[in-house]
PDB file of C-alpha atoms in Angstrom:
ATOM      1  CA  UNK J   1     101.465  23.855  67.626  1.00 67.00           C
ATOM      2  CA  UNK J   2      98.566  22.865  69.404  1.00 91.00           C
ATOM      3  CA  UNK J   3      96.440  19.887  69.677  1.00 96.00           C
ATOM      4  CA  UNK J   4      92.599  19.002  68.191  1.00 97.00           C
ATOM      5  CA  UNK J   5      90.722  16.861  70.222  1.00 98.00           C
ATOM      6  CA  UNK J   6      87.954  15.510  67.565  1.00 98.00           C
ATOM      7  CA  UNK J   7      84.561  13.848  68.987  1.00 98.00           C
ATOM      8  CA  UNK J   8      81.810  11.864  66.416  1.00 98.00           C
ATOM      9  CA  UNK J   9      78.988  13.391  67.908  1.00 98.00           C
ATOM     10  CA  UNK J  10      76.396  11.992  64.817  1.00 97.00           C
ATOM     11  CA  UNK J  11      75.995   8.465  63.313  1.00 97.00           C
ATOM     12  CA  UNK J  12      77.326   7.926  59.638  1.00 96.00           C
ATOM     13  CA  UNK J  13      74.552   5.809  58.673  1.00 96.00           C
ATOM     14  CA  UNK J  14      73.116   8.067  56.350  1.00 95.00           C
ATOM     15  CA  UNK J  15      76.680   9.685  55.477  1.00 96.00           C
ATOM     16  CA  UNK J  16      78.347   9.671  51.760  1.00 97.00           C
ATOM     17  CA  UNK J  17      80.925   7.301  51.570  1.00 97.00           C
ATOM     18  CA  UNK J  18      83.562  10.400  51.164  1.00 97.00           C
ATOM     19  CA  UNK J  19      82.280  11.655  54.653  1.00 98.00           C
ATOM     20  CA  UNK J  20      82.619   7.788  55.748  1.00 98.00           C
ATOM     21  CA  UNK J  21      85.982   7.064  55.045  1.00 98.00           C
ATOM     22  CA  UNK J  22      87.043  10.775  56.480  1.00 98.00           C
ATOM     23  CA  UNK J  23      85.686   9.972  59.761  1.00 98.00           C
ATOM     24  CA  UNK J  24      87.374   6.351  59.704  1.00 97.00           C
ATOM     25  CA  UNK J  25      90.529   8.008  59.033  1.00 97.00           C
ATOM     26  CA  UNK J  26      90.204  10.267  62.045  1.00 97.00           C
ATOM     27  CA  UNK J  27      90.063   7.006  64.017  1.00 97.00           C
ATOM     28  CA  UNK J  28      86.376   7.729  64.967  1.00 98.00           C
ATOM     29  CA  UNK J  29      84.514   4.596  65.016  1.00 97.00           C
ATOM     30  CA  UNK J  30      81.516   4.913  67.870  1.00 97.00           C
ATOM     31  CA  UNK J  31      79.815   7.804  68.528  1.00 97.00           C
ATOM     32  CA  UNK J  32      81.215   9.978  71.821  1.00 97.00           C
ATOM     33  CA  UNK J  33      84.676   8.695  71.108  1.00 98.00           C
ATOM     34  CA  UNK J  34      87.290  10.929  71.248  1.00 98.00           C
ATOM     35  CA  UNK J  35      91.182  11.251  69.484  1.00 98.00           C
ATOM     36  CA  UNK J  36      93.669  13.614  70.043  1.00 98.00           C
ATOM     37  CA  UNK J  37      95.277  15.054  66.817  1.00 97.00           C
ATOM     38  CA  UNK J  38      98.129  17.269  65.540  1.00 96.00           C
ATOM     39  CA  UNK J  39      96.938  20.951  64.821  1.00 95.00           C
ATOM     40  CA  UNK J  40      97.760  20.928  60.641  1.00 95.00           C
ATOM     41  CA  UNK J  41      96.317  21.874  57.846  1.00 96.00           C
ATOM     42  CA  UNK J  42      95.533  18.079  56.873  1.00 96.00           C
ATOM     43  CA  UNK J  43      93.980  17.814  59.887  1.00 96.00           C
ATOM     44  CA  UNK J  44      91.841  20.874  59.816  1.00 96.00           C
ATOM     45  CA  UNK J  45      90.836  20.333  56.252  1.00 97.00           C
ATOM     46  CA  UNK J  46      89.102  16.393  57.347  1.00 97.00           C
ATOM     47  CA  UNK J  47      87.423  17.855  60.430  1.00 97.00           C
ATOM     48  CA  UNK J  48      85.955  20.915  57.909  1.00 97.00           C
ATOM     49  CA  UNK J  49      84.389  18.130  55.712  1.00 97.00           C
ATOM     50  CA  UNK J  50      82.741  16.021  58.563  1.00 98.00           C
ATOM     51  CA  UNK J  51      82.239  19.426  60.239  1.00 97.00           C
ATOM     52  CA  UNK J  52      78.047  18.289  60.885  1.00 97.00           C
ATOM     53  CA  UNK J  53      79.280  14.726  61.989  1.00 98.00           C
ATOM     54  CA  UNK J  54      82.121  15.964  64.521  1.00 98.00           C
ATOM     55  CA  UNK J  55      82.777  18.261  67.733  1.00 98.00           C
ATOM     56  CA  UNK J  56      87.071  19.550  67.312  1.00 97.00           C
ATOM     57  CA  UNK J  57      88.446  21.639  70.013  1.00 96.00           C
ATOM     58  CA  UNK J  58      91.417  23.122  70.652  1.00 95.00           C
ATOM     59  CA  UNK J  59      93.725  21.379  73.404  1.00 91.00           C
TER      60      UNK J  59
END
């Protein structure tokens, strides 16, 4: 399997804390960082509910 490379691209000032906690779980804590994640279904599903907050590519 491939890789996801996830980017926070917004702020989560103004985010629910669902949407908070998703993006803290990513490891995304300032906003143009970057992590490198497994390609899963787990994964995919987090990135689909922060979808507005985050940038994912395929690596």
């Amino acid at each position: 399997m491939a890789d996801l490379k996830i980017t926070l691209i917004k702020s989560t000032n103004k985010a629910q804390a669902k949407q908070k906690a998703t993006v803290a779980a990513l490891g995304l804590r300032k906003i143009g960082q970057s992590v490198v994640k497994a390609d899963n279904a787990a994964m995919r599903g987090m990135v689909k509910t922060v979808s507005h907050l985050v940038a994912c590519e395929e690596v």
